[in-house]
CSV table of C-alpha atoms in Angstrom, one decimal:
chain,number,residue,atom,x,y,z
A,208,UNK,CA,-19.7,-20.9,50.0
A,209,UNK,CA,-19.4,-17.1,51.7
A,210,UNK,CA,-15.8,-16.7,52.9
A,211,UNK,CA,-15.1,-14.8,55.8
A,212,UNK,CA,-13.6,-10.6,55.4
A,213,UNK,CA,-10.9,-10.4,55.6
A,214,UNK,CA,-10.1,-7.5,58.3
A,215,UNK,CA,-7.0,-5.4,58.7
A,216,UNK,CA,-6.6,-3.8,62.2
A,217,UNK,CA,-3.9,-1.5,63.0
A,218,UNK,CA,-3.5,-1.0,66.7
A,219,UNK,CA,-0.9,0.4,69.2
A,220,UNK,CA,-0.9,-1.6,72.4
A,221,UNK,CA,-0.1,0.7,75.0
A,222,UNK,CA,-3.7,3.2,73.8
A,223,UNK,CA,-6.4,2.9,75.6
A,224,UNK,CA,-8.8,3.8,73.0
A,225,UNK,CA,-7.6,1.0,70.7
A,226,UNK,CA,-7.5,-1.6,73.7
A,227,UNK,CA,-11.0,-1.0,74.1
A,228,UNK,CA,-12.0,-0.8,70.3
A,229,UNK,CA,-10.3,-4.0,70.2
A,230,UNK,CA,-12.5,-5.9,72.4
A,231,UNK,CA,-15.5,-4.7,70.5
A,232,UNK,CA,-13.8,-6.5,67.1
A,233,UNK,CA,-13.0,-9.6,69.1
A,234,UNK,CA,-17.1,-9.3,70.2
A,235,UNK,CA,-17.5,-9.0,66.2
A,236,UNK,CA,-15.4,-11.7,65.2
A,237,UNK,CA,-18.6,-13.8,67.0
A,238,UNK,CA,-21.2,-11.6,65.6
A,239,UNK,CA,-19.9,-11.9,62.3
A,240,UNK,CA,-18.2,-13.6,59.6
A,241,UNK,CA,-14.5,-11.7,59.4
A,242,UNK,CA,-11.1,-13.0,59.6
A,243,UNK,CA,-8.9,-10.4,61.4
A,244,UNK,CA,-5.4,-9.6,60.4
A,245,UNK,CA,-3.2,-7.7,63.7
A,246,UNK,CA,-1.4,-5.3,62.6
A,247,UNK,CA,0.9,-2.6,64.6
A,248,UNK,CA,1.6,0.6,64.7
A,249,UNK,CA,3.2,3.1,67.3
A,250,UNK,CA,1.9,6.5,68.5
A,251,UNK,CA,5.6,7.8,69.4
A,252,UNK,CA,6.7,6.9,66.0
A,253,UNK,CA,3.7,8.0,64.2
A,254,UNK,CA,4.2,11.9,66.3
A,255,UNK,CA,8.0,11.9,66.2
A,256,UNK,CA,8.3,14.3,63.8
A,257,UNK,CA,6.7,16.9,65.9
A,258,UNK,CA,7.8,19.5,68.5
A,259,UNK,CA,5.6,18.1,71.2
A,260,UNK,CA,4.1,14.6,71.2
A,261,UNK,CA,0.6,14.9,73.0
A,262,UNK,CA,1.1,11.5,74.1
A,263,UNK,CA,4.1,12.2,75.8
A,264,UNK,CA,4.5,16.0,76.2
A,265,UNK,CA,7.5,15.7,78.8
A,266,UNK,CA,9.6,13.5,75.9
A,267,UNK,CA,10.0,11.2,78.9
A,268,UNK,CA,8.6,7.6,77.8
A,269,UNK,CA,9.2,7.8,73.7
A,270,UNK,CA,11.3,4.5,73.8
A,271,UNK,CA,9.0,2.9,76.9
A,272,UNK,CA,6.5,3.6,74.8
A,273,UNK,CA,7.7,1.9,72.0
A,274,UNK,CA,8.6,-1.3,73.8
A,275,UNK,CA,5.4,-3.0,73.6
A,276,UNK,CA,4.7,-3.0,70.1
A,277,UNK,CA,8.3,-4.0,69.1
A,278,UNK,CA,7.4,-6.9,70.9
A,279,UNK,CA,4.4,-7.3,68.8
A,280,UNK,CA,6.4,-6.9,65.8
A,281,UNK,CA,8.2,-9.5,67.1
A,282,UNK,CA,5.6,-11.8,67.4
A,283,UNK,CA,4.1,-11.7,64.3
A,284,UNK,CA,7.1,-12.1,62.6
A,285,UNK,CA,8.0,-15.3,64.1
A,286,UNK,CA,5.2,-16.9,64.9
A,287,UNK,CA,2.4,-15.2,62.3
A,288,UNK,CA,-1.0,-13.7,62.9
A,289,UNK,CA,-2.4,-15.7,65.6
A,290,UNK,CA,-0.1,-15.5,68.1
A,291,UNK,CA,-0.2,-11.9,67.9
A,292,UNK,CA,-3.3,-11.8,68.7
A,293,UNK,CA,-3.3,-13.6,71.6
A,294,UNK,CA,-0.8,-11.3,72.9
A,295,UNK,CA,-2.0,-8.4,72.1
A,296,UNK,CA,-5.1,-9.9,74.4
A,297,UNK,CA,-2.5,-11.0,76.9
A,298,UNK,CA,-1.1,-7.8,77.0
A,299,UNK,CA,-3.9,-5.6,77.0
A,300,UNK,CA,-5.5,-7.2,79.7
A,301,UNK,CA,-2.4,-6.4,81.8
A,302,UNK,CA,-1.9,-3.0,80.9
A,303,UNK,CA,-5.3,-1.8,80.7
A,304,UNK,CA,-7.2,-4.1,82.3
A,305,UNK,CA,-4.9,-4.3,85.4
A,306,UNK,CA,-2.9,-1.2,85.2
A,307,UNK,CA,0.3,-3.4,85.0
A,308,UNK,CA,2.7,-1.5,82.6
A,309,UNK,CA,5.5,-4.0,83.6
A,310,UNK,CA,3.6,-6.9,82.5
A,311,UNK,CA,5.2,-7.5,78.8
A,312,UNK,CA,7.3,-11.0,79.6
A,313,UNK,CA,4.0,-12.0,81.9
A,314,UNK,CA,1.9,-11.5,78.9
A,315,UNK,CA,4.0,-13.1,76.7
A,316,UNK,CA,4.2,-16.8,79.5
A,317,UNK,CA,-0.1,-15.7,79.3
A,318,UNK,CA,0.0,-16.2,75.5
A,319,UNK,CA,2.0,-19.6,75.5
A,320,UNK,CA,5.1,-17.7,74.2
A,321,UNK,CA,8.5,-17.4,74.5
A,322,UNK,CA,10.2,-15.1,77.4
A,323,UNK,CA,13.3,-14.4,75.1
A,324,UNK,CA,10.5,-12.2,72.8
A,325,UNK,CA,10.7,-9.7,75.4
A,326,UNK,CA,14.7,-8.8,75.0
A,327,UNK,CA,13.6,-6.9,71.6
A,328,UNK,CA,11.7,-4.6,74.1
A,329,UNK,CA,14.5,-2.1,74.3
A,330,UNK,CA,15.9,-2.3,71.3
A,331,UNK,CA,15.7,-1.0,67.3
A,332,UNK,CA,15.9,-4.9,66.2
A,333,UNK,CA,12.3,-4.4,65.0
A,334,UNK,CA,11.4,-0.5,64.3
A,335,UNK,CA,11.6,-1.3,60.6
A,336,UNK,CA,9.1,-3.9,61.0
A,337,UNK,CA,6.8,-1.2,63.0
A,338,UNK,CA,7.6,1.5,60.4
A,339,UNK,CA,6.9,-0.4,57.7
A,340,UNK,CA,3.7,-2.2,59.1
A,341,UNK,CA,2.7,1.5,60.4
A,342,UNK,CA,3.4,3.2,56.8
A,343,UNK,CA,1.3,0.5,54.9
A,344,UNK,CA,-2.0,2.5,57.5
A,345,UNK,CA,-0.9,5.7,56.9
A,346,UNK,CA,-1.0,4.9,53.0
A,347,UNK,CA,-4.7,4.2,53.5
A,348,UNK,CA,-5.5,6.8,55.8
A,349,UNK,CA,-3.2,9.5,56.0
A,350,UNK,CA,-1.2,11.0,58.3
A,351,UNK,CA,-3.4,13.0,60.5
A,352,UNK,CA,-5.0,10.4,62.3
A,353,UNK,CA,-3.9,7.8,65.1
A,354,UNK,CA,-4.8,4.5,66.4
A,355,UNK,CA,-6.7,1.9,65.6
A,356,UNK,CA,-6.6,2.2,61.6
A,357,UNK,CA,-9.1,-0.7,60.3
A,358,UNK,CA,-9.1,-2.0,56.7
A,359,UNK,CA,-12.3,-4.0,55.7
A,360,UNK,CA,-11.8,-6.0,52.6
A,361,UNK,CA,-13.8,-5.4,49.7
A,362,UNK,CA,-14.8,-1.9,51.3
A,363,UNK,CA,-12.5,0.7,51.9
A,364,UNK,CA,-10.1,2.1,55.3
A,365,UNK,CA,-11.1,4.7,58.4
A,366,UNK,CA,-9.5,5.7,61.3
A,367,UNK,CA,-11.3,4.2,64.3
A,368,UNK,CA,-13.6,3.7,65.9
A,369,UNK,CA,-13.0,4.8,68.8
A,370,UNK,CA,-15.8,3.7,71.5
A,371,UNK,CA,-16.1,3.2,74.8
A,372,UNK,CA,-17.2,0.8,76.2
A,373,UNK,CA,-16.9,-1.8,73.7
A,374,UNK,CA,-20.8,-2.9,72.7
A,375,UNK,CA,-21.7,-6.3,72.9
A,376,UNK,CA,-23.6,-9.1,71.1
A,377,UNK,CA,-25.9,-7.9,68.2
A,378,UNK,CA,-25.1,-4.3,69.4
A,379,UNK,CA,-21.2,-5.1,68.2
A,380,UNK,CA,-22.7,-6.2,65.3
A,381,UNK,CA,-24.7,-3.4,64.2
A,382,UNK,CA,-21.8,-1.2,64.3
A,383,UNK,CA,-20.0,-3.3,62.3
A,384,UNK,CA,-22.5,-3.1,59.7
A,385,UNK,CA,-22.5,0.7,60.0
A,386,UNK,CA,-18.7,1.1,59.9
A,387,UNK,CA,-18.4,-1.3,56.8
A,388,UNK,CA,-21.1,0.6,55.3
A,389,UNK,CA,-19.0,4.2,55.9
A,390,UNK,CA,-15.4,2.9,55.0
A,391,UNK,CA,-17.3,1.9,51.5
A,392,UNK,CA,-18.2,5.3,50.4
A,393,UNK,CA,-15.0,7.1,49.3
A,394,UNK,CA,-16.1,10.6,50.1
A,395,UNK,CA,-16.9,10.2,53.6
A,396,UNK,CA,-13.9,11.7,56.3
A,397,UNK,CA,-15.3,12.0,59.7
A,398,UNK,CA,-18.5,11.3,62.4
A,399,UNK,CA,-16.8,12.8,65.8
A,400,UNK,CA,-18.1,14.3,69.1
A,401,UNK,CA,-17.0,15.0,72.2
A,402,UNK,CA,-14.4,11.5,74.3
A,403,UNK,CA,-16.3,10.7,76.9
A,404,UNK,CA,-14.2,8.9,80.3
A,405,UNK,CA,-12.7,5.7,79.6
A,406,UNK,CA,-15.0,2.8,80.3
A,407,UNK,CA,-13.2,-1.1,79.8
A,408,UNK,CA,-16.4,-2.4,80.8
């Protein structure tokens, strides 16, 4: 009997890019046979060390910012795999999908979860578990790149991919195919062109 792949997907709730790549892997969970494994990681902690964060060139939001996926952090550690990704939909819908950036505690009530989850928002109680969770990507990837990292089982790691909008049905799945096939040779780096405008279809 084939077992399912086991998928490892690194994410960063509060990018837009890895909101939408998301919805395409939720589209391939139907498509095909994988078994996805939420992971996070955080673009202010990942571009600390530098003099400017493009994500936040004004140093103004670096600990709003990193709210969100503390809570995430949170939620996998207490309640496991699942329920992160249920809020990581919860959440996402909010904050991209409705442009609600206050919408943490609503997400968590969305995703059948506990309000107390969001008093970690503010605080360090889980950066280890981010840094640690981030530093296991960056291991397979490197440094240089951001969010979403994806890990396919039994083929190799990549940054991305980044696309918008997220393809549906067979589509979804043909990209799959073409993205296990590129994480699986070792020499390959990087397909890029120019972002187009955001599109959450």
């Amino acid at each position: 009997m084939k077992t399912a792949v086991t998928v490892d997907f690194w994410f960063d709730p509060v990018c837009p890019y890895t909101w939408i790549t998301s919805r395409w892997l939720r589209e391939v969970e139907r498509m095909r046979d994988i078994d996805v494994r939420w992971r996070v990681m955080s673009l202010a902690v990942l571009n600390e060390h530098l003099d400017v964060d493009p994500e936040d060139p004004e140093g103004l939001y670096k600990e709003y910012m990193k709210a969100p996926g503390r809570i995430c952090a949170a939620v996998r550690e207490r309640y496991g795999n699942e329920a992160l990704g249920r809020y990581f939909d919860a959440l996402g819908a909010r904050i991209h999908g409705q442009q609600d950036w206050s919408g943490t505690a609503a997400a968590l009530a969305d995703a059948g979860l506990p309000a107390e989850l969001d008093s970690v928002a503010m605080t360090t109680e889980y950066d280890d578990a981010v840094r640690s969770s981030q530093e296991a990507a960056v291991a397979l990837v490197g440094d240089d790149v951001g969010t979403p990292v994806l890990s396919v089982e039994g083929a190799g790691a990549l940054f991305g991919p980044v696309v918008s909008p997220a393809p549906r049905g067979e589509r979804a799945g043909r990209l799959w195919d073409g993205v296990v096939l590129m994480a699986g040779v070792e020499g390959f780096h990087e397909f890029r062109r120019a972002y187009g405008a955001l599109d959450f279809g």
